[in-house]
GROMACS .gro file of N, CA and C in nm:
model
  345
    1MET      N    1  -1.773  -1.160  -1.048
    1MET     CA    2  -1.730  -1.199  -0.869
    1MET      C    3  -1.810  -1.218  -0.771
    2ASP      N    4  -1.761  -1.357  -0.695
    2ASP     CA    5  -1.878  -1.390  -0.591
    2ASP      C    6  -1.939  -1.326  -0.497
    3ALA      N    7  -2.097  -1.279  -0.501
    3ALA     CA    8  -2.104  -1.151  -0.446
    3ALA      C    9  -2.147  -1.173  -0.262
    4GLU      N   10  -2.168  -1.353  -0.258
    4GLU     CA   11  -2.186  -1.368  -0.133
    4GLU      C   12  -2.008  -1.367  -0.100
    5GLN      N   13  -1.964  -1.433  -0.107
    5GLN     CA   14  -1.792  -1.401  -0.090
    5GLN      C   15  -1.763  -1.232  -0.019
    6LEU      N   16  -1.774  -1.215  -0.063
    6LEU     CA   17  -1.751  -1.009  -0.104
    6LEU      C   18  -1.820  -0.986   0.024
    7GLN      N   19  -1.979  -0.953   0.013
    7GLN     CA   20  -2.028  -0.922   0.101
    7GLN      C   21  -1.969  -1.008   0.254
    8GLU      N   22  -1.899  -1.044   0.311
    8GLU     CA   23  -1.841  -1.192   0.379
    8GLU      C   24  -1.744  -1.085   0.393
    9THR      N   25  -1.728  -1.123   0.293
    9THR     CA   26  -1.549  -1.020   0.374
    9THR      C   27  -1.564  -0.832   0.389
   10LEU      N   28  -1.605  -0.875   0.328
   10LEU     CA   29  -1.677  -0.660   0.337
   10LEU      C   30  -1.720  -0.714   0.523
   11ASN      N   31  -1.849  -0.738   0.538
   11ASN     CA   32  -1.866  -0.779   0.694
   11ASN      C   33  -1.761  -0.760   0.793
   12ASN      N   34  -1.683  -0.923   0.778
   12ASN     CA   35  -1.545  -0.998   0.835
   12ASN      C   36  -1.450  -0.807   0.901
   13TYR      N   37  -1.442  -0.753   0.775
   13TYR     CA   38  -1.299  -0.609   0.778
   13TYR      C   39  -1.392  -0.560   0.810
   14GLU      N   40  -1.468  -0.487   0.856
   14GLU     CA   41  -1.616  -0.373   0.925
   14GLU      C   42  -1.585  -0.463   1.081
   15SER      N   43  -1.597  -0.599   1.084
   15SER     CA   44  -1.578  -0.631   1.255
   15SER      C   45  -1.497  -0.618   1.331
   16TYR      N   46  -1.299  -0.636   1.211
   16TYR     CA   47  -1.197  -0.579   1.248
   16TYR      C   48  -1.206  -0.491   1.333
   17THR      N   49  -1.232  -0.361   1.196
   17THR     CA   50  -1.211  -0.165   1.244
   17THR      C   51  -1.336  -0.216   1.447
   18VAL      N   52  -1.394  -0.218   1.383
   18VAL     CA   53  -1.484  -0.218   1.574
   18VAL      C   54  -1.368  -0.280   1.721
   19GLN      N   55  -1.319  -0.423   1.675
   19GLN     CA   56  -1.231  -0.480   1.778
   19GLN      C   57  -1.056  -0.421   1.741
   20GLY      N   58  -1.010  -0.355   1.662
   20GLY     CA   59  -0.895  -0.292   1.660
   20GLY      C   60  -0.855  -0.409   1.630
   21LYS      N   61  -0.832  -0.554   1.566
   21LYS     CA   62  -0.761  -0.654   1.476
   21LYS      C   63  -0.807  -0.679   1.358
   22ASP      N   64  -0.703  -0.688   1.326
   22ASP     CA   65  -0.712  -0.751   1.123
   22ASP      C   66  -0.713  -0.914   1.178
   23GLU      N   67  -0.752  -0.970   1.132
   23GLU     CA   68  -0.766  -1.156   1.117
   23GLU      C   69  -0.682  -1.219   1.068
   24ASP      N   70  -0.764  -1.118   0.923
   24ASP     CA   71  -0.639  -1.184   0.871
   24ASP      C   72  -0.518  -1.131   0.738
   25PHE      N   73  -0.481  -1.025   0.844
   25PHE     CA   74  -0.357  -0.961   0.751
   25PHE      C   75  -0.279  -0.863   0.901
   26CYS      N   76  -0.376  -0.863   0.897
   26CYS     CA   77  -0.262  -0.782   1.095
   26CYS      C   78  -0.219  -0.759   1.091
   27ARG      N   79  -0.366  -0.673   0.989
   27ARG     CA   80  -0.321  -0.499   0.961
   27ARG      C   81  -0.257  -0.393   1.099
   28ASP      N   82  -0.168  -0.296   1.131
   28ASP     CA   83  -0.186  -0.173   1.263
   28ASP      C   84  -0.263  -0.114   1.304
   29PRO      N   85  -0.336  -0.191   1.380
   29PRO     CA   86  -0.490  -0.070   1.382
   29PRO      C   87  -0.502   0.066   1.386
   30GLN      N   88  -0.394   0.081   1.427
   30GLN     CA   89  -0.416   0.246   1.347
   30GLN      C   90  -0.485   0.286   1.121
   31PHE      N   91  -0.439   0.166   1.116
   31PHE     CA   92  -0.493   0.211   0.953
   31PHE      C   93  -0.605   0.066   0.963
   32LEU      N   94  -0.677   0.079   1.069
   32LEU     CA   95  -0.880   0.046   1.015
   32LEU      C   96  -0.950   0.106   1.032
   33HIS      N   97  -1.041   0.049   0.886
   33HIS     CA   98  -1.046   0.264   0.900
   33HIS      C   99  -1.231   0.184   0.825
   34SER      N  100  -1.352   0.180   0.998
   34SER     CA  101  -1.427   0.154   0.900
   34SER      C  102  -1.564   0.191   0.795
   35TYR      N  103  -1.571   0.155   0.639
   35TYR     CA  104  -1.698   0.209   0.545
   35TYR      C  105  -1.725   0.328   0.547
   36GLU      N  106  -1.699   0.409   0.479
   36GLU     CA  107  -1.857   0.575   0.528
   36GLU      C  108  -1.895   0.483   0.312
   37GLY      N  109  -2.010   0.545   0.306
   37GLY     CA  110  -2.117   0.609   0.215
   37GLY      C  111  -2.203   0.466   0.213
   38ASN      N  112  -2.220   0.484   0.061
   38ASN     CA  113  -2.293   0.406   0.037
   38ASN      C  114  -2.237   0.274  -0.119
   39GLU      N  115  -2.235   0.334  -0.118
   39GLU     CA  116  -2.112   0.374  -0.286
   39GLU      C  117  -2.011   0.268  -0.300
   40PHE      N  118  -2.018   0.191  -0.343
   40PHE     CA  119  -1.906   0.152  -0.307
   40PHE      C  120  -1.757   0.116  -0.531
   41TYR      N  121  -1.708   0.095  -0.501
   41TYR     CA  122  -1.610   0.070  -0.638
   41TYR      C  123  -1.493  -0.094  -0.579
   42VAL      N  124  -1.508  -0.138  -0.669
   42VAL     CA  125  -1.432  -0.299  -0.678
   42VAL      C  126  -1.320  -0.287  -0.773
   43VAL      N  127  -1.193  -0.253  -0.812
   43VAL     CA  128  -1.150  -0.343  -0.841
   43VAL      C  129  -1.043  -0.356  -0.857
   44GLU      N  130  -1.046  -0.441  -0.964
   44GLU     CA  131  -0.950  -0.660  -1.024
   44GLU      C  132  -0.816  -0.552  -1.040
   45GLN      N  133  -0.702  -0.603  -0.911
   45GLN     CA  134  -0.538  -0.644  -0.920
   45GLN      C  135  -0.515  -0.775  -0.930
   46ARG      N  136  -0.415  -0.752  -1.117
   46ARG     CA  137  -0.392  -0.913  -1.113
   46ARG      C  138  -0.255  -0.871  -1.056
   47ASP      N  139  -0.108  -0.963  -0.994
   47ASP     CA  140   0.028  -1.046  -1.047
   47ASP      C  141   0.022  -1.008  -1.129
   48ARG      N  142   0.172  -0.907  -1.176
   48ARG     CA  143   0.279  -0.960  -1.356
   48ARG      C  144   0.360  -0.995  -1.268
   49PHE      N  145   0.411  -1.075  -1.369
   49PHE     CA  146   0.568  -1.099  -1.406
   49PHE      C  147   0.680  -1.018  -1.395
   50ALA      N  148   0.675  -0.832  -1.488
   50ALA     CA  149   0.766  -0.773  -1.471
   50ALA      C  150   0.719  -0.707  -1.381
   51THR      N  151   0.662  -0.729  -1.266
   51THR     CA  152   0.675  -0.589  -1.202
   51THR      C  153   0.836  -0.581  -1.100
   52THR      N  154   0.892  -0.681  -1.110
   52THR     CA  155   1.016  -0.598  -1.046
   52THR      C  156   1.180  -0.667  -1.096
   53LEU      N  157   1.138  -0.543  -1.216
   53LEU     CA  158   1.224  -0.539  -1.263
   53LEU      C  159   1.400  -0.363  -1.251
   54GLY      N  160   1.325  -0.331  -1.195
   54GLY     CA  161   1.421  -0.196  -1.058
   54GLY      C  162   1.432  -0.056  -1.002
   55GLY      N  163   1.412   0.035  -1.047
   55GLY     CA  164   1.429   0.126  -1.008
   55GLY      C  165   1.530   0.137  -0.825
   56PHE      N  166   1.396   0.238  -0.794
   56PHE     CA  167   1.575   0.301  -0.661
   56PHE      C  168   1.528   0.236  -0.578
   57VAL      N  169   1.619   0.213  -0.529
   57VAL     CA  170   1.652   0.091  -0.407
   57VAL      C  171   1.603   0.194  -0.306
   58THR      N  172   1.460   0.108  -0.179
   58THR     CA  173   1.429   0.135  -0.052
   58THR      C  174   1.457   0.011   0.017
   59GLU      N  175   1.428   0.067   0.171
   59GLU     CA  176   1.452  -0.052   0.252
   59GLU      C  177   1.205  -0.023   0.261
   60ALA      N  178   1.204  -0.061   0.389
   60ALA     CA  179   0.994  -0.076   0.401
   60ALA      C  180   1.026   0.056   0.487
   61ASP      N  181   1.091   0.165   0.445
   61ASP     CA  182   1.035   0.318   0.502
   61ASP      C  183   1.024   0.432   0.439
   62LEU      N  184   1.141   0.310   0.320
   62LEU     CA  185   1.097   0.389   0.142
   62LEU      C  186   1.170   0.562   0.147
   63LYS      N  187   1.299   0.471   0.222
   63LYS     CA  188   1.381   0.619   0.187
   63LYS      C  189   1.451   0.552   0.141
   64LEU      N  190   1.526   0.607  -0.007
   64LEU     CA  191   1.682   0.591  -0.067
   64LEU      C  192   1.822   0.544  -0.017
   65ARG      N  193   1.798   0.465  -0.151
   65ARG     CA  194   1.969   0.347  -0.025
   65ARG      C  195   2.092   0.393  -0.176
   66THR      N  196   2.163   0.331  -0.234
   66THR     CA  197   2.231   0.356  -0.274
   66THR      C  198   2.235   0.242  -0.370
   67LYS      N  199   2.293   0.161  -0.465
   67LYS     CA  200   2.320  -0.009  -0.435
   67LYS      C  201   2.380  -0.083  -0.342
   68ASP      N  202   2.440  -0.001  -0.282
   68ASP     CA  203   2.522  -0.089  -0.239
   68ASP      C  204   2.479  -0.072  -0.057
   69GLY      N  205   2.313  -0.092  -0.098
   69GLY     CA  206   2.259  -0.040   0.040
   69GLY      C  207   2.263   0.076   0.073
   70LYS      N  208   2.307   0.198   0.147
   70LYS     CA  209   2.419   0.329   0.204
   70LYS      C  210   2.256   0.440   0.228
   71GLU      N  211   2.224   0.415   0.321
   71GLU     CA  212   2.048   0.542   0.330
   71GLU      C  213   2.101   0.676   0.302
   72ILE      N  214   2.121   0.663   0.142
   72ILE     CA  215   2.054   0.888   0.115
   72ILE      C  216   1.944   0.949   0.238
   73SER      N  217   2.045   1.088   0.319
   73SER     CA  218   2.025   1.155   0.409
   73SER      C  219   1.882   1.214   0.373
   74ASN      N  220   1.737   1.211   0.452
   74ASN     CA  221   1.635   1.311   0.407
   74ASN      C  222   1.609   1.298   0.276
   75ILE      N  223   1.575   1.176   0.177
   75ILE     CA  224   1.507   1.170   0.076
   75ILE      C  225   1.429   1.019   0.048
   76TRP      N  226   1.311   0.987   0.019
   76TRP     CA  227   1.261   0.917   0.039
   76TRP      C  228   1.195   0.921  -0.111
   77GLY      N  229   1.142   0.817  -0.183
   77GLY     CA  230   1.144   0.773  -0.237
   77GLY      C  231   0.955   0.740  -0.261
   78ALA      N  232   0.876   0.731  -0.402
   78ALA     CA  233   0.665   0.648  -0.311
   78ALA      C  234   0.658   0.600  -0.565
   79GLY      N  235   0.563   0.512  -0.538
   79GLY     CA  236   0.548   0.489  -0.639
   79GLY      C  237   0.590   0.502  -0.763
   80GLU      N  238   0.548   0.471  -0.883
   80GLU     CA  239   0.596   0.408  -0.979
   80GLU      C  240   0.798   0.447  -0.957
   81VAL      N  241   0.803   0.463  -0.942
   81VAL     CA  242   0.939   0.463  -0.929
   81VAL      C  243   1.095   0.403  -0.867
   82ILE      N  244   1.029   0.398  -0.742
   82ILE     CA  245   1.129   0.240  -0.566
   82ILE      C  246   1.057   0.155  -0.649
   83GLY      N  247   1.146   0.013  -0.576
   83GLY     CA  248   1.143  -0.107  -0.541
   83GLY      C  249   1.098  -0.167  -0.722
   84GLY      N  250   1.143  -0.142  -0.791
   84GLY     CA  251   1.160  -0.171  -0.935
   84GLY      C  252   0.983  -0.250  -0.926
   85ALA      N  253   0.884  -0.177  -0.938
   85ALA     CA  254   0.683  -0.153  -0.939
   85ALA      C  255   0.764  -0.171  -1.148
   86ASN      N  256   0.766  -0.119  -1.185
   86ASN     CA  257   0.773  -0.175  -1.338
   86ASN      C  258   0.876  -0.152  -1.439
   87GLY      N  259   1.075  -0.110  -1.316
   87GLY     CA  260   1.191  -0.076  -1.421
   87GLY      C  261   1.146  -0.007  -1.548
   88HIS      N  262   1.163  -0.120  -1.653
   88HIS     CA  263   1.186  -0.023  -1.750
   88HIS      C  264   1.058  -0.032  -1.818
   89ASP      N  265   0.935  -0.054  -1.811
   89ASP     CA  266   0.828  -0.091  -1.864
   89ASP      C  267   0.734   0.002  -1.812
   90SER      N  268   0.731   0.154  -1.884
   90SER     CA  269   0.619   0.241  -1.910
   90SER      C  270   0.487   0.198  -1.919
   91MET      N  271   0.470   0.229  -1.760
   91MET     CA  272   0.304   0.258  -1.666
   91MET      C  273   0.270   0.341  -1.700
   92PRO      N  274   0.318   0.515  -1.655
   92PRO     CA  275   0.212   0.575  -1.588
   92PRO      C  276   0.055   0.644  -1.571
   93SER      N  277   0.111   0.605  -1.482
   93SER     CA  278  -0.054   0.650  -1.458
   93SER      C  279  -0.153   0.500  -1.375
   94MET      N  280  -0.062   0.442  -1.384
   94MET     CA  281  -0.127   0.240  -1.404
   94MET      C  282  -0.145   0.247  -1.241
   95MET      N  283  -0.044   0.281  -1.139
   95MET     CA  284  -0.009   0.225  -1.029
   95MET      C  285  -0.041   0.362  -0.954
   96ASN      N  286  -0.210   0.373  -0.862
   96ASN     CA  287  -0.154   0.476  -0.832
   96ASN      C  288  -0.277   0.443  -0.729
   97THR      N  289  -0.275   0.353  -0.685
   97THR     CA  290  -0.317   0.323  -0.547
   97THR      C  291  -0.141   0.251  -0.491
   98TRP      N  292  -0.045   0.194  -0.559
   98TRP     CA  293   0.080   0.160  -0.526
   98TRP      C  294   0.117   0.331  -0.464
   99SER      N  295   0.105   0.420  -0.620
   99SER     CA  296   0.165   0.541  -0.583
   99SER      C  297   0.093   0.664  -0.435
  100ILE      N  298   0.004   0.598  -0.417
  100ILE     CA  299  -0.022   0.676  -0.294
  100ILE      C  300  -0.062   0.553  -0.158
  101SER      N  301  -0.058   0.485  -0.109
  101SER     CA  302   0.002   0.341  -0.048
  101SER      C  303   0.090   0.478  -0.045
  102SER      N  304   0.269   0.458  -0.123
  102SER     CA  305   0.362   0.449  -0.112
  102SER      C  306   0.405   0.616  -0.106
  103GLY      N  307   0.322   0.638  -0.148
  103GLY     CA  308   0.372   0.785  -0.089
  103GLY      C  309   0.313   0.862   0.090
  104TYR      N  310   0.228   0.830   0.113
  104TYR     CA  311   0.150   0.760   0.221
  104TYR      C  312   0.266   0.724   0.313
  105VAL      N  313   0.339   0.611   0.348
  105VAL     CA  314   0.449   0.571   0.346
  105VAL      C  315   0.544   0.654   0.443
  106ALA      N  316   0.596   0.741   0.294
  106ALA     CA  317   0.702   0.796   0.302
  106ALA      C  318   0.725   0.978   0.352
  107ALA      N  319   0.570   0.974   0.353
  107ALA     CA  320   0.538   1.115   0.445
  107ALA      C  321   0.570   1.118   0.540
  108ASN      N  322   0.530   0.956   0.604
  108ASN     CA  323   0.475   0.977   0.754
  108ASN      C  324   0.625   0.933   0.822
  109ASN      N  325   0.708   0.855   0.726
  109ASN     CA  326   0.864   0.760   0.804
  109ASN      C  327   0.920   0.985   0.763
  110ALA      N  328   0.876   1.033   0.683
  110ALA     CA  329   0.988   1.180   0.703
  110ALA      C  330   0.938   1.276   0.795
  111LEU      N  331   0.761   1.278   0.776
  111LEU     CA  332   0.748   1.375   0.946
  111LEU      C  333   0.759   1.274   1.042
  112LEU      N  334   0.801   1.196   1.089
  112LEU     CA  335   0.850   1.132   1.244
  112LEU      C  336   0.973   1.150   1.205
  113GLN      N  337   1.105   1.161   1.182
  113GLN     CA  338   1.206   1.223   1.168
  113GLN      C  339   1.200   1.340   1.207
  114LEU      N  340   1.149   1.403   1.108
  114LEU     CA  341   1.115   1.562   1.169
  114LEU      C  342   1.088   1.517   1.335
  115LYS      N  343   0.992   1.490   1.430
  115LYS     CA  344   0.994   1.558   1.551
  115LYS      C  345   1.101   1.471   1.656
   0.00000   0.00000   0.00000
């Protein structure tokens, strides 16, 4: 990994948190947070061809839907079982980042419905 490029990426992101605008990926400002602490870890992630094999059907709100797209009331999905992330490839506990982030989105959407 190019250490100078990583530092530039970190510096850019930190400036986006200050200005409240992500110029690289247009993230919603509510999800921009400054780094905390002095120790960080880098995890390499790679695309896989086998990540679209099946799973529960959802839309961006992660609400489960029938095969014909009809919304199922009050049920959201998260993690390895939605969107065909693994399909028939069993990879338990290998999708932690996706599980955490999709769980956040699903829970947030469920809470918004309760309001």
